[in-house]
Amino acid sequence: MSILVFVSMTPLGKGESVSQYVARVVDVIDKSGLPYVLTPMGTIVEGESWEEVMEVLKRGFEELKKDCPRISITMKIDYREGKSGRLVSKVKSVEEKLGREIKKL
């Protein structure tokens, strides 16, 4: 099984630039050992179970909650049985259909 979660946790009332707060959540995700991709608009995390991914995201939330009294969270979840490594395979599938590699950051 595979769970892909796109998540964006944004503290409100902390000014225009919030990268110092986002970095704390990314640090929690990075230290979890789960595969992830950081994008300019959020982070995509992959795990083998709902509980595994949600526990990591909960720890990221708890890290922000320490000094952020208001947090906006956006999530998009893709569950699929029998598949793993989809952070890479989904992109490769599109590249195969195009017949070429796509531009990556």
PDB file of C-alpha atoms in Angstrom:
ATOM      1  CA  MET A   1       0.000   0.000   0.000  1.00  0.00           C
ATOM      2  CA  SER A   2       1.083   3.576  -0.489  1.00  0.00           C
ATOM      3  CA  ILE A   3      -0.124   6.838   0.938  1.00  0.00           C
ATOM      4  CA  LEU A   4       0.941  10.058  -0.776  1.00  0.00           C
ATOM      5  CA  VAL A   5       0.101  13.239   1.109  1.00  0.00           C
ATOM      6  CA  PHE A   6       0.564  16.751  -0.203  1.00  0.00           C
ATOM      7  CA  VAL A   7       0.660  19.019   2.835  1.00  0.00           C
ATOM      8  CA  SER A   8       1.112  22.709   3.405  1.00  0.00           C
ATOM      9  CA  MET A   9       1.215  24.000   7.001  1.00  0.00           C
ATOM     10  CA  THR A  10       1.230  27.774   7.215  1.00  0.00           C
ATOM     11  CA  PRO A  11       1.241  29.777  10.432  1.00  0.00           C
ATOM     12  CA  LEU A  12      -1.038  32.799  10.300  1.00  0.00           C
ATOM     13  CA  GLY A  13      -0.144  36.143  11.822  1.00  0.00           C
ATOM     14  CA  LYS A  14       3.612  35.555  11.541  1.00  0.00           C
ATOM     15  CA  GLY A  15       4.326  38.041   8.768  1.00  0.00           C
ATOM     16  CA  GLU A  16       4.842  37.806   5.045  1.00  0.00           C
ATOM     17  CA  SER A  17       7.724  35.302   5.058  1.00  0.00           C
ATOM     18  CA  VAL A  18       7.099  32.068   6.949  1.00  0.00           C
ATOM     19  CA  SER A  19      10.019  29.948   5.709  1.00  0.00           C
ATOM     20  CA  GLN A  20      11.538  29.746   9.196  1.00  0.00           C
ATOM     21  CA  TYR A  21       8.353  28.002  10.368  1.00  0.00           C
ATOM     22  CA  VAL A  22       8.024  25.804   7.284  1.00  0.00           C
ATOM     23  CA  ALA A  23      11.645  24.700   7.806  1.00  0.00           C
ATOM     24  CA  ARG A  24      10.727  23.330  11.239  1.00  0.00           C
ATOM     25  CA  VAL A  25       7.995  21.123   9.752  1.00  0.00           C
ATOM     26  CA  VAL A  26      10.300  19.980   6.937  1.00  0.00           C
ATOM     27  CA  ASP A  27      12.930  19.107   9.549  1.00  0.00           C
ATOM     28  CA  VAL A  28      10.446  16.788  11.279  1.00  0.00           C
ATOM     29  CA  ILE A  29       9.565  15.154   7.956  1.00  0.00           C
ATOM     30  CA  ASP A  30      13.217  14.807   6.959  1.00  0.00           C
ATOM     31  CA  LYS A  31      14.188  13.213  10.276  1.00  0.00           C
ATOM     32  CA  SER A  32      11.291  10.725   9.973  1.00  0.00           C
ATOM     33  CA  GLY A  33      13.084   8.900   7.166  1.00  0.00           C
ATOM     34  CA  LEU A  34       9.980   8.862   4.967  1.00  0.00           C
ATOM     35  CA  PRO A  35      10.472   9.731   1.306  1.00  0.00           C
ATOM     36  CA  TYR A  36       9.353  13.275   0.500  1.00  0.00           C
ATOM     37  CA  VAL A  37       9.616  16.051  -2.056  1.00  0.00           C
ATOM     38  CA  LEU A  38       9.702  19.691  -1.004  1.00  0.00           C
ATOM     39  CA  THR A  39       8.050  22.059  -3.480  1.00  0.00           C
ATOM     40  CA  PRO A  40       7.603  25.835  -3.353  1.00  0.00           C
ATOM     41  CA  MET A  41       3.933  25.363  -2.423  1.00  0.00           C
ATOM     42  CA  GLY A  42       4.053  22.394  -0.048  1.00  0.00           C
ATOM     43  CA  THR A  43       5.606  19.032   0.655  1.00  0.00           C
ATOM     44  CA  ILE A  44       4.650  15.588  -0.645  1.00  0.00           C
ATOM     45  CA  VAL A  45       5.278  12.738   1.800  1.00  0.00           C
ATOM     46  CA  GLU A  46       5.027   9.018   1.009  1.00  0.00           C
ATOM     47  CA  GLY A  47       4.521   6.200   3.479  1.00  0.00           C
ATOM     48  CA  GLU A  48       3.321   2.635   3.680  1.00  0.00           C
ATOM     49  CA  SER A  49       0.404   3.342   6.007  1.00  0.00           C
ATOM     50  CA  TRP A  50      -2.015   6.089   6.959  1.00  0.00           C
ATOM     51  CA  GLU A  51      -0.829   5.952  10.562  1.00  0.00           C
ATOM     52  CA  GLU A  52       2.845   6.269   9.624  1.00  0.00           C
ATOM     53  CA  VAL A  53       2.372   9.413   7.533  1.00  0.00           C
ATOM     54  CA  MET A  54      -0.188  11.044   9.817  1.00  0.00           C
ATOM     55  CA  GLU A  55       2.055  10.534  12.863  1.00  0.00           C
ATOM     56  CA  VAL A  56       4.869  12.435  11.130  1.00  0.00           C
ATOM     57  CA  LEU A  57       2.516  15.235  10.083  1.00  0.00           C
ATOM     58  CA  LYS A  58       1.124  15.393  13.609  1.00  0.00           C
ATOM     59  CA  ARG A  59       4.666  15.878  14.952  1.00  0.00           C
ATOM     60  CA  GLY A  60       5.187  18.693  12.432  1.00  0.00           C
ATOM     61  CA  PHE A  61       1.944  20.306  13.561  1.00  0.00           C
ATOM     62  CA  GLU A  62       2.941  19.990  17.223  1.00  0.00           C
ATOM     63  CA  GLU A  63       6.282  21.666  16.417  1.00  0.00           C
ATOM     64  CA  LEU A  64       4.487  24.655  14.885  1.00  0.00           C
ATOM     65  CA  LYS A  65       1.870  24.785  17.619  1.00  0.00           C
ATOM     66  CA  LYS A  66       4.570  25.634  20.182  1.00  0.00           C
ATOM     67  CA  ASP A  67       4.588  29.280  19.091  1.00  0.00           C
ATOM     68  CA  CYS A  68       1.956  29.568  16.362  1.00  0.00           C
ATOM     69  CA  PRO A  69      -1.540  30.038  17.798  1.00  0.00           C
ATOM     70  CA  ARG A  70      -3.153  29.809  14.348  1.00  0.00           C
ATOM     71  CA  ILE A  71      -2.128  27.396  11.576  1.00  0.00           C
ATOM     72  CA  SER A  72      -3.698  26.831   8.163  1.00  0.00           C
ATOM     73  CA  ILE A  73      -3.262  23.280   6.849  1.00  0.00           C
ATOM     74  CA  THR A  74      -3.995  22.077   3.321  1.00  0.00           C
ATOM     75  CA  MET A  75      -3.792  18.354   2.538  1.00  0.00           C
ATOM     76  CA  LYS A  76      -4.450  16.194  -0.492  1.00  0.00           C
ATOM     77  CA  ILE A  77      -4.218  12.426   0.021  1.00  0.00           C
ATOM     78  CA  ASP A  78      -3.790   9.637  -2.528  1.00  0.00           C
ATOM     79  CA  TYR A  79      -4.140   6.066  -1.228  1.00  0.00           C
ATOM     80  CA  ARG A  80      -3.342   3.090  -3.436  1.00  0.00           C
ATOM     81  CA  GLU A  81      -3.071  -0.594  -2.558  1.00  0.00           C
ATOM     82  CA  GLY A  82      -0.245  -2.681  -3.949  1.00  0.00           C
ATOM     83  CA  LYS A  83       2.011   0.186  -4.993  1.00  0.00           C
ATOM     84  CA  SER A  84       4.991   1.916  -3.434  1.00  0.00           C
ATOM     85  CA  GLY A  85       7.699   4.301  -4.601  1.00  0.00           C
ATOM     86  CA  ARG A  86       5.086   6.477  -6.250  1.00  0.00           C
ATOM     87  CA  LEU A  87       6.941   9.740  -5.636  1.00  0.00           C
ATOM     88  CA  VAL A  88       9.203   8.647  -8.479  1.00  0.00           C
ATOM     89  CA  SER A  89       7.041   6.224 -10.474  1.00  0.00           C
ATOM     90  CA  LYS A  90       4.175   8.671 -11.065  1.00  0.00           C
ATOM     91  CA  VAL A  91       6.564  11.181 -12.645  1.00  0.00           C
ATOM     92  CA  LYS A  92       8.271   8.463 -14.718  1.00  0.00           C
ATOM     93  CA  SER A  93       4.880   7.332 -16.012  1.00  0.00           C
ATOM     94  CA  VAL A  94       4.146  10.810 -17.358  1.00  0.00           C
ATOM     95  CA  GLU A  95       7.639  11.013 -18.877  1.00  0.00           C
ATOM     96  CA  GLU A  96       7.085   7.687 -20.645  1.00  0.00           C
ATOM     97  CA  LYS A  97       3.866   8.981 -22.177  1.00  0.00           C
ATOM     98  CA  LEU A  98       5.683  12.127 -23.335  1.00  0.00           C
ATOM     99  CA  GLY A  99       8.618  10.111 -24.634  1.00  0.00           C
ATOM    100  CA  ARG A 100      11.094  12.346 -22.818  1.00  0.00           C
ATOM    101  CA  GLU A 101      12.219  13.524 -19.411  1.00  0.00           C
ATOM    102  CA  ILE A 102      10.529  16.619 -18.068  1.00  0.00           C
ATOM    103  CA  LYS A 103      12.268  19.617 -16.607  1.00  0.00           C
ATOM    104  CA  LYS A 104      12.952  19.231 -12.889  1.00  0.00           C
ATOM    105  CA  LEU A 105      14.077  21.746 -10.300  1.00  0.00           C
TER     106      LEU A 105
END
